[in-house]
GROMACS .gro file of C-alpha atoms in nm:
model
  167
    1UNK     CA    1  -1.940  -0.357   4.165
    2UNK     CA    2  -2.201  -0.199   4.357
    3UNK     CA    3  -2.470   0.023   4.278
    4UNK     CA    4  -2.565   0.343   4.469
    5UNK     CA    5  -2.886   0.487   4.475
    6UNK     CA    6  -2.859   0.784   4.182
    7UNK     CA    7  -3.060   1.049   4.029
    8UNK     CA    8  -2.970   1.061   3.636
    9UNK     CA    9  -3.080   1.361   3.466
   10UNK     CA   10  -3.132   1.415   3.123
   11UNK     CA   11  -3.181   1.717   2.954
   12UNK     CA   12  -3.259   1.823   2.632
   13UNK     CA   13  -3.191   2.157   2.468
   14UNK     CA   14  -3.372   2.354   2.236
   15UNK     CA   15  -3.200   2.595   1.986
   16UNK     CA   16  -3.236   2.944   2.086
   17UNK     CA   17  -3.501   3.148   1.869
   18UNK     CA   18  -3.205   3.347   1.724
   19UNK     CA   19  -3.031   3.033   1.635
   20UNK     CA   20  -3.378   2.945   1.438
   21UNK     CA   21  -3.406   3.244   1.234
   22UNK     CA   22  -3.078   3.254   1.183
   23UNK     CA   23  -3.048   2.902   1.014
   24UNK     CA   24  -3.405   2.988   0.873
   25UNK     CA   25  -3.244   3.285   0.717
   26UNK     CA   26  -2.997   3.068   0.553
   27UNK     CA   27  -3.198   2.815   0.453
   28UNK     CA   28  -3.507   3.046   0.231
   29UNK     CA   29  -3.241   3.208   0.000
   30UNK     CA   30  -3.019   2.849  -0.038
   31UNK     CA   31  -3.368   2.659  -0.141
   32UNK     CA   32  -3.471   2.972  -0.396
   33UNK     CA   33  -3.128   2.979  -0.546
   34UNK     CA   34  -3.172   2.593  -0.619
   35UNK     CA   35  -3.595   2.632  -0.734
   36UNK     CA   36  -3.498   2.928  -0.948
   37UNK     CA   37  -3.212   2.712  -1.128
   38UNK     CA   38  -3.404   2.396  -1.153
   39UNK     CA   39  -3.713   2.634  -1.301
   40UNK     CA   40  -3.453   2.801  -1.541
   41UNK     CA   41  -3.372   2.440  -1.661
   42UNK     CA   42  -3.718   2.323  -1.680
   43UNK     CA   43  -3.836   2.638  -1.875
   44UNK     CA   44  -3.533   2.557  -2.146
   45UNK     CA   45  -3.612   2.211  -2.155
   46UNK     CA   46  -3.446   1.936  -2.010
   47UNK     CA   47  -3.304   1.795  -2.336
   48UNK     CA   48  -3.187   2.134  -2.418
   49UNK     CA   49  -3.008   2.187  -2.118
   50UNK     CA   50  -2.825   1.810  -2.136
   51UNK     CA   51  -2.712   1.916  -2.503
   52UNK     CA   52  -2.587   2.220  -2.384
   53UNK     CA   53  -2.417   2.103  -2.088
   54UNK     CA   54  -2.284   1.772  -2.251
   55UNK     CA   55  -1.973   1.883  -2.349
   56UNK     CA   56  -1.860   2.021  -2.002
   57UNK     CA   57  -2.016   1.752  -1.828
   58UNK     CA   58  -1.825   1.470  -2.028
   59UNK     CA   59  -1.497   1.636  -1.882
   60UNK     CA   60  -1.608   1.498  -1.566
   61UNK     CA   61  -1.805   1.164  -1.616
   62UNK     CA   62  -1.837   0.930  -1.858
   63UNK     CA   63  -2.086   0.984  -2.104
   64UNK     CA   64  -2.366   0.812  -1.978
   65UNK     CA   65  -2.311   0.949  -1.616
   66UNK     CA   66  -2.312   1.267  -1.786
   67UNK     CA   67  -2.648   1.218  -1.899
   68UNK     CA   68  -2.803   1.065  -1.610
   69UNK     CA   69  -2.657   1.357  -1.384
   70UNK     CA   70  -2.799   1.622  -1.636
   71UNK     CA   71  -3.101   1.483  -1.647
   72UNK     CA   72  -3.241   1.446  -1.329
   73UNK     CA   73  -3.052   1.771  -1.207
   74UNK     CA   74  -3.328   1.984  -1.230
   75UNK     CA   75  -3.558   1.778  -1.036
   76UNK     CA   76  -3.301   1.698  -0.751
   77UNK     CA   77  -3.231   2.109  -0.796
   78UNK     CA   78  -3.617   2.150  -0.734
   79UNK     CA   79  -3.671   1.915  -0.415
   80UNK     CA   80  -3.345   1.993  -0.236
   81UNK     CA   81  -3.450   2.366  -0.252
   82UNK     CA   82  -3.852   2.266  -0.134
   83UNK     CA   83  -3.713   2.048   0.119
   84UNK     CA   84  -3.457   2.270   0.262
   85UNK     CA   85  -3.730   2.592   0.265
   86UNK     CA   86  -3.978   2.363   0.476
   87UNK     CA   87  -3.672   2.212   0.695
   88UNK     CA   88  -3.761   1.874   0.589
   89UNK     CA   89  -3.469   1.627   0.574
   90UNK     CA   90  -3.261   1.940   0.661
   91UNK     CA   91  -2.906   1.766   0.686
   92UNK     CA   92  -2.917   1.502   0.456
   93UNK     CA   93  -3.086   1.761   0.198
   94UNK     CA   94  -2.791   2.024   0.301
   95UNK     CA   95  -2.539   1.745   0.234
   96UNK     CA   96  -2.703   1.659  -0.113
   97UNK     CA   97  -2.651   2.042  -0.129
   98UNK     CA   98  -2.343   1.980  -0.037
   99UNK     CA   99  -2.191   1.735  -0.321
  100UNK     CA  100  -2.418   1.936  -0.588
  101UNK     CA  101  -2.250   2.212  -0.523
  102UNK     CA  102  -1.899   2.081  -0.532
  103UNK     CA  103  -1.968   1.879  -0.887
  104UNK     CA  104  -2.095   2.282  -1.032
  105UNK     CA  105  -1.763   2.458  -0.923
  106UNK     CA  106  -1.557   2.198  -1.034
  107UNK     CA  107  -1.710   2.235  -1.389
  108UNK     CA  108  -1.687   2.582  -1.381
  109UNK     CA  109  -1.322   2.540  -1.366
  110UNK     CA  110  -1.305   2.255  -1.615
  111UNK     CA  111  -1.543   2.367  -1.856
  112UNK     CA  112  -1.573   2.649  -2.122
  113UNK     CA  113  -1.787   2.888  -1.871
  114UNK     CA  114  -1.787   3.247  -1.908
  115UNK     CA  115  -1.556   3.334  -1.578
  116UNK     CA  116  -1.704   3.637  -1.391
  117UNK     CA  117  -1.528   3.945  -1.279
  118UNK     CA  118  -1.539   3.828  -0.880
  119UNK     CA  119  -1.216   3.745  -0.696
  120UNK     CA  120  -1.421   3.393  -0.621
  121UNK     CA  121  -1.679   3.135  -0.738
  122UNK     CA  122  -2.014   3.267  -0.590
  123UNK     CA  123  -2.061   2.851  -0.532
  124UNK     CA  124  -1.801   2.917  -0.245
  125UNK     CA  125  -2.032   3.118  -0.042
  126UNK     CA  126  -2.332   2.867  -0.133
  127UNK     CA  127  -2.145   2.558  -0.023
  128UNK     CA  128  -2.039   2.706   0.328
  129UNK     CA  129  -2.424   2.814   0.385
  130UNK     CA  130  -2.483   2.454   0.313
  131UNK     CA  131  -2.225   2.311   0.502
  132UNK     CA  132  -2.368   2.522   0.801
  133UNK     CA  133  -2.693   2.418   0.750
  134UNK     CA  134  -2.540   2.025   0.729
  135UNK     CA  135  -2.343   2.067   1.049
  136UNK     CA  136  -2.624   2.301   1.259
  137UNK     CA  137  -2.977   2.141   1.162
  138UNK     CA  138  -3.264   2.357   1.070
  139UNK     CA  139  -3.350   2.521   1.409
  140UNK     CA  140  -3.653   2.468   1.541
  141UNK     CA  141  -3.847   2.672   1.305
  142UNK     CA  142  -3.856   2.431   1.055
  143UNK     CA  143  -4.062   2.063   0.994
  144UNK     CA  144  -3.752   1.906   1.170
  145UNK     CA  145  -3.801   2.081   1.441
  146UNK     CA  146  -4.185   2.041   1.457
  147UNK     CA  147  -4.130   1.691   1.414
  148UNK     CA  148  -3.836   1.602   1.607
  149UNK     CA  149  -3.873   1.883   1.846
  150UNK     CA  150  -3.703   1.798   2.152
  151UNK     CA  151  -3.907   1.657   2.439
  152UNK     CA  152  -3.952   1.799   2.832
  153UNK     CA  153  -3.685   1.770   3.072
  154UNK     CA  154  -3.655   1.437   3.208
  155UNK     CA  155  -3.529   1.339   3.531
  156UNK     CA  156  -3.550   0.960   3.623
  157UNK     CA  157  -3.509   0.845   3.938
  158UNK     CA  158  -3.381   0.474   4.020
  159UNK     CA  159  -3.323   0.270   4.344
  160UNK     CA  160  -3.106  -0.033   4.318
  161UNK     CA  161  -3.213  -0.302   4.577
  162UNK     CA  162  -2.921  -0.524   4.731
  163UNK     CA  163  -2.974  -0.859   4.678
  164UNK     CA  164  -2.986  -1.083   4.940
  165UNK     CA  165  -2.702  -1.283   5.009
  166UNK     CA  166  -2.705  -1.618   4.823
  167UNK     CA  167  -2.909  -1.517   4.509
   0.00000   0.00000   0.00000
């Protein structure tokens, strides 16, 4: 197989700046909606809120699942929604997001919740904003994107030498 002489270019794209305040725009109201439910937790009291929660919960999981989930639910509800505001961690936070979101619908249909007047779960509209922000990144606008932020254009240039014969 021989080599020619070649010119490989590679390029890297940045997100246009509508792209980045368009995820950015998903991404500030997603993170409150999780700070403001972790702080309404927090504010009843964790123990509270596992009591209260306990029976729906152990519809799901076993009972000390159940307790384990309820209890550190308000602080994964808290960092998720920091991290995903600052863009930090964007995808895997947005896929945490993700399976949070999917475990609190499915208890709303299992469990003894109030059902509300809508012709769907709110959490529908939360988890494809998530999924989004899973599939799309954070956009440059975000610590991602500070930190990871795609480098210049790159062109590297390479010249193959033919052996001699015999070597």
């Amino acid at each position: 197989m021989t080599l020619d002489n070649s010119t490989t270019t590679t390029t890297v794209t940045r997100p246009s700046t509508a792209a980045s305040v368009g995820l950015l725009c998903a991404r500030i109201p997603l993170g409150l909606y999780f700070i403001f439910a972790s702080a309404a937790k927090l504010k009843m009291g964790i123990s509270t809120f596992a009591a209260q929660t306990m029976p729906v919960a152990t519809k799901m999981l076993p009972q000390h699942l159940a307790e384990m989930f309820l209890n550190a639910l308000p602080w994964v509800e808290l960092s998720v929604g920091i991290l995903l505001i600052i863009g930090l961690l964007t995808r895997v936070t947005a896929a945490v997001m993700v399976l949070m979101l999917i475990s609190f619908t499915m208890i709303y249909f299992v469990g003894p919740l109030p059902k509300l007047p809508l012709p769907f779960n709110p959490n529908f509209v939360f988890l494809g904003t998530a999924l989004a922000l899973m599939l799309c990144g954070p956009g440059w606008l975000s610590l991602d994107g500070l930190i990871f932020r795609p480098r210049r254009r790159l062109i590297v240039t390479e010249e193959i030498n033919q052996r001699p014969a015999g070597l």
